[in-house]
Amino acid sequence: MEDTDVEATFKRATDYLPHLLAKTEVDSDSLLYLYARFKQASEGKCCSGKPSFFEFQARKKWEAWNSLGEKSQADAKLEYIEIGRAHVWTPVTSAH
């Protein structure tokens, strides 16, 4: 998949998956997996400080994102897209 195709497909996946997830019951580990890939794809490596022990949800999100380390933004986008494909989503590609 070319870079421009990955970017466009990632954008469509970020538009699609929240609607799909709102209609289904999803476990917290799967949501954290998606969150981490979205953040890595959108912002790159986690550079924010670790939330305090008392900020449980923020800390879990940070840990999920931080665990991706040096994973490239392109790889994170592809993994996010694959989740969509696993949920019977077929991205429509634009004609060139």
PDB file of N, CA, C and O in Angstrom, residues 57-90:
ATOM      1  N   GLN A  57      -7.488   5.619  34.456  1.00  0.00           N
ATOM      2  CA  GLN A  57      -7.771   5.492  33.025  1.00  0.00           C
ATOM      3  C   GLN A  57      -6.688   6.164  32.178  1.00  0.00           C
ATOM      4  O   GLN A  57      -6.218   5.593  31.191  1.00  0.00           O
ATOM      5  N   ALA A  58      -6.277   7.353  32.567  1.00  0.00           N
ATOM      6  CA  ALA A  58      -5.223   8.058  31.832  1.00  0.00           C
ATOM      7  C   ALA A  58      -3.923   7.270  31.864  1.00  0.00           C
ATOM      8  O   ALA A  58      -3.191   7.203  30.876  1.00  0.00           O
ATOM      9  N   ARG A  59      -3.645   6.652  33.004  1.00  0.00           N
ATOM     10  CA  ARG A  59      -2.421   5.862  33.155  1.00  0.00           C
ATOM     11  C   ARG A  59      -2.446   4.629  32.248  1.00  0.00           C
ATOM     12  O   ARG A  59      -1.452   4.289  31.613  1.00  0.00           O
ATOM     13  N   LYS A  60      -3.594   3.947  32.171  1.00  0.00           N
ATOM     14  CA  LYS A  60      -3.721   2.769  31.296  1.00  0.00           C
ATOM     15  C   LYS A  60      -3.519   3.166  29.828  1.00  0.00           C
ATOM     16  O   LYS A  60      -2.845   2.461  29.073  1.00  0.00           O
ATOM     17  N   LYS A  61      -4.111   4.292  29.430  1.00  0.00           N
ATOM     18  CA  LYS A  61      -3.947   4.779  28.050  1.00  0.00           C
ATOM     19  C   LYS A  61      -2.482   5.106  27.776  1.00  0.00           C
ATOM     20  O   LYS A  61      -1.936   4.737  26.731  1.00  0.00           O
ATOM     21  N   TRP A  62      -1.851   5.800  28.722  1.00  0.00           N
ATOM     22  CA  TRP A  62      -0.449   6.162  28.564  1.00  0.00           C
ATOM     23  C   TRP A  62       0.417   4.904  28.439  1.00  0.00           C
ATOM     24  O   TRP A  62       1.302   4.836  27.582  1.00  0.00           O
ATOM     25  N   GLU A  63       0.172   3.923  29.287  1.00  0.00           N
ATOM     26  CA  GLU A  63       0.951   2.684  29.257  1.00  0.00           C
ATOM     27  C   GLU A  63       0.792   1.968  27.917  1.00  0.00           C
ATOM     28  O   GLU A  63       1.762   1.431  27.369  1.00  0.00           O
ATOM     29  N   ALA A  64      -0.429   1.944  27.394  1.00  0.00           N
ATOM     30  CA  ALA A  64      -0.674   1.287  26.104  1.00  0.00           C
ATOM     31  C   ALA A  64       0.091   1.999  24.992  1.00  0.00           C
ATOM     32  O   ALA A  64       0.745   1.355  24.161  1.00  0.00           O
ATOM     33  N   TRP A  65       0.014   3.323  24.968  1.00  0.00           N
ATOM     34  CA  TRP A  65       0.696   4.096  23.940  1.00  0.00           C
ATOM     35  C   TRP A  65       2.211   3.999  24.108  1.00  0.00           C
ATOM     36  O   TRP A  65       2.935   3.724  23.149  1.00  0.00           O
ATOM     37  N   ASN A  66       2.694   4.183  25.313  1.00  0.00           N
ATOM     38  CA  ASN A  66       4.126   4.149  25.578  1.00  0.00           C
ATOM     39  C   ASN A  66       4.731   2.781  25.237  1.00  0.00           C
ATOM     40  O   ASN A  66       5.890   2.692  24.843  1.00  0.00           O
ATOM     41  N   SER A  67       3.936   1.725  25.369  1.00  0.00           N
ATOM     42  CA  SER A  67       4.445   0.371  25.091  1.00  0.00           C
ATOM     43  C   SER A  67       4.816   0.175  23.617  1.00  0.00           C
ATOM     44  O   SER A  67       5.541  -0.754  23.289  1.00  0.00           O
ATOM     45  N   LEU A  68       4.335   1.047  22.745  1.00  0.00           N
ATOM     46  CA  LEU A  68       4.654   0.926  21.317  1.00  0.00           C
ATOM     47  C   LEU A  68       6.066   1.415  20.998  1.00  0.00           C
ATOM     48  O   LEU A  68       6.585   1.120  19.922  1.00  0.00           O
ATOM     49  N   GLY A  69       6.659   2.141  21.922  1.00  0.00           N
ATOM     50  CA  GLY A  69       8.051   2.570  21.765  1.00  0.00           C
ATOM     51  C   GLY A  69       8.321   3.277  20.454  1.00  0.00           C
ATOM     52  O   GLY A  69       7.687   4.278  20.136  1.00  0.00           O
ATOM     53  N   GLU A  70       9.224   2.733  19.685  1.00  0.00           N
ATOM     54  CA  GLU A  70       9.670   3.344  18.432  1.00  0.00           C
ATOM     55  C   GLU A  70       8.882   2.879  17.202  1.00  0.00           C
ATOM     56  O   GLU A  70       9.326   3.123  16.078  1.00  0.00           O
ATOM     57  N   LYS A  71       7.762   2.218  17.409  1.00  0.00           N
ATOM     58  CA  LYS A  71       6.962   1.761  16.251  1.00  0.00           C
ATOM     59  C   LYS A  71       6.694   2.960  15.347  1.00  0.00           C
ATOM     60  O   LYS A  71       6.351   4.046  15.812  1.00  0.00           O
ATOM     61  N   SER A  72       6.856   2.779  14.056  1.00  0.00           N
ATOM     62  CA  SER A  72       6.653   3.891  13.124  1.00  0.00           C
ATOM     63  C   SER A  72       5.178   4.268  13.039  1.00  0.00           C
ATOM     64  O   SER A  72       4.296   3.446  13.301  1.00  0.00           O
ATOM     65  N   GLN A  73       4.936   5.511  12.655  1.00  0.00           N
ATOM     66  CA  GLN A  73       3.566   5.972  12.470  1.00  0.00           C
ATOM     67  C   GLN A  73       2.891   5.171  11.362  1.00  0.00           C
ATOM     68  O   GLN A  73       1.715   4.830  11.470  1.00  0.00           O
ATOM     69  N   ALA A  74       3.639   4.846  10.323  1.00  0.00           N
ATOM     70  CA  ALA A  74       3.077   4.070   9.214  1.00  0.00           C
ATOM     71  C   ALA A  74       2.644   2.673   9.682  1.00  0.00           C
ATOM     72  O   ALA A  74       1.561   2.206   9.319  1.00  0.00           O
ATOM     73  N   ASP A  75       3.470   2.018  10.488  1.00  0.00           N
ATOM     74  CA  ASP A  75       3.114   0.689  10.994  1.00  0.00           C
ATOM     75  C   ASP A  75       1.893   0.759  11.906  1.00  0.00           C
ATOM     76  O   ASP A  75       1.024  -0.107  11.864  1.00  0.00           O
ATOM     77  N   ALA A  76       1.822   1.800  12.734  1.00  0.00           N
ATOM     78  CA  ALA A  76       0.668   1.969  13.628  1.00  0.00           C
ATOM     79  C   ALA A  76      -0.603   2.177  12.805  1.00  0.00           C
ATOM     80  O   ALA A  76      -1.660   1.634  13.140  1.00  0.00           O
ATOM     81  N   LYS A  77      -0.510   2.937  11.721  1.00  0.00           N
ATOM     82  CA  LYS A  77      -1.673   3.150  10.853  1.00  0.00           C
ATOM     83  C   LYS A  77      -2.120   1.836  10.231  1.00  0.00           C
ATOM     84  O   LYS A  77      -3.315   1.539  10.195  1.00  0.00           O
ATOM     85  N   LEU A  78      -1.168   1.052   9.750  1.00  0.00           N
ATOM     86  CA  LEU A  78      -1.515  -0.231   9.131  1.00  0.00           C
ATOM     87  C   LEU A  78      -2.176  -1.169  10.138  1.00  0.00           C
ATOM     88  O   LEU A  78      -3.143  -1.865   9.801  1.00  0.00           O
ATOM     89  N   GLU A  79      -1.696  -1.197  11.368  1.00  0.00           N
ATOM     90  CA  GLU A  79      -2.298  -2.052  12.395  1.00  0.00           C
ATOM     91  C   GLU A  79      -3.708  -1.578  12.745  1.00  0.00           C
ATOM     92  O   GLU A  79      -4.600  -2.394  12.965  1.00  0.00           O
ATOM     93  N   TYR A  80      -3.916  -0.273  12.779  1.00  0.00           N
ATOM     94  CA  TYR A  80      -5.249   0.278  13.047  1.00  0.00           C
ATOM     95  C   TYR A  80      -6.202  -0.105  11.910  1.00  0.00           C
ATOM     96  O   TYR A  80      -7.331  -0.527  12.147  1.00  0.00           O
ATOM     97  N   ILE A  81      -5.724   0.008  10.685  1.00  0.00           N
ATOM     98  CA  ILE A  81      -6.527  -0.356   9.506  1.00  0.00           C
ATOM     99  C   ILE A  81      -6.897  -1.832   9.551  1.00  0.00           C
ATOM    100  O   ILE A  81      -8.028  -2.217   9.228  1.00  0.00           O
ATOM    101  N   GLU A  82      -5.954  -2.677   9.968  1.00  0.00           N
ATOM    102  CA  GLU A  82      -6.215  -4.121  10.029  1.00  0.00           C
ATOM    103  C   GLU A  82      -7.346  -4.459  10.995  1.00  0.00           C
ATOM    104  O   GLU A  82      -8.098  -5.406  10.766  1.00  0.00           O
ATOM    105  N   ILE A  83      -7.468  -3.701  12.076  1.00  0.00           N
ATOM    106  CA  ILE A  83      -8.583  -3.919  13.006  1.00  0.00           C
ATOM    107  C   ILE A  83      -9.903  -3.687  12.269  1.00  0.00           C
ATOM    108  O   ILE A  83     -10.860  -4.442  12.426  1.00  0.00           O
ATOM    109  N   GLY A  84      -9.958  -2.642  11.479  1.00  0.00           N
ATOM    110  CA  GLY A  84     -11.159  -2.383  10.686  1.00  0.00           C
ATOM    111  C   GLY A  84     -11.466  -3.519   9.734  1.00  0.00           C
ATOM    112  O   GLY A  84     -12.604  -3.975   9.628  1.00  0.00           O
ATOM    113  N   ARG A  85     -10.452  -4.009   9.083  1.00  0.00           N
ATOM    114  CA  ARG A  85     -10.649  -5.133   8.149  1.00  0.00           C
ATOM    115  C   ARG A  85     -11.102  -6.386   8.882  1.00  0.00           C
ATOM    116  O   ARG A  85     -11.898  -7.161   8.362  1.00  0.00           O
ATOM    117  N   ALA A  86     -10.627  -6.571  10.080  1.00  0.00           N
ATOM    118  CA  ALA A  86     -11.023  -7.733  10.879  1.00  0.00           C
ATOM    119  C   ALA A  86     -12.497  -7.648  11.273  1.00  0.00           C
ATOM    120  O   ALA A  86     -13.105  -8.650  11.612  1.00  0.00           O
ATOM    121  N   HIS A  87     -13.049  -6.439  11.228  1.00  0.00           N
ATOM    122  CA  HIS A  87     -14.458  -6.240  11.562  1.00  0.00           C
ATOM    123  C   HIS A  87     -15.310  -6.045  10.302  1.00  0.00           C
ATOM    124  O   HIS A  87     -16.269  -5.296  10.291  1.00  0.00           O
ATOM    125  N   VAL A  88     -14.922  -6.699   9.223  1.00  0.00           N
ATOM    126  CA  VAL A  88     -15.682  -6.745   7.968  1.00  0.00           C
ATOM    127  C   VAL A  88     -15.842  -5.351   7.346  1.00  0.00           C
ATOM    128  O   VAL A  88     -16.861  -5.032   6.770  1.00  0.00           O
ATOM    129  N   TRP A  89     -14.846  -4.520   7.478  1.00  0.00           N
ATOM    130  CA  TRP A  89     -14.854  -3.215   6.837  1.00  0.00           C
ATOM    131  C   TRP A  89     -13.953  -3.288   5.632  1.00  0.00           C
ATOM    132  O   TRP A  89     -12.813  -3.722   5.726  1.00  0.00           O
ATOM    133  N   THR A  90     -14.452  -2.895   4.486  1.00  0.00           N
ATOM    134  CA  THR A  90     -13.653  -2.863   3.282  1.00  0.00           C
ATOM    135  C   THR A  90     -13.456  -1.414   2.893  1.00  0.00           C
ATOM    136  O   THR A  90     -14.416  -0.729   2.521  1.00  0.00           O
TER     137      THR A  90
END
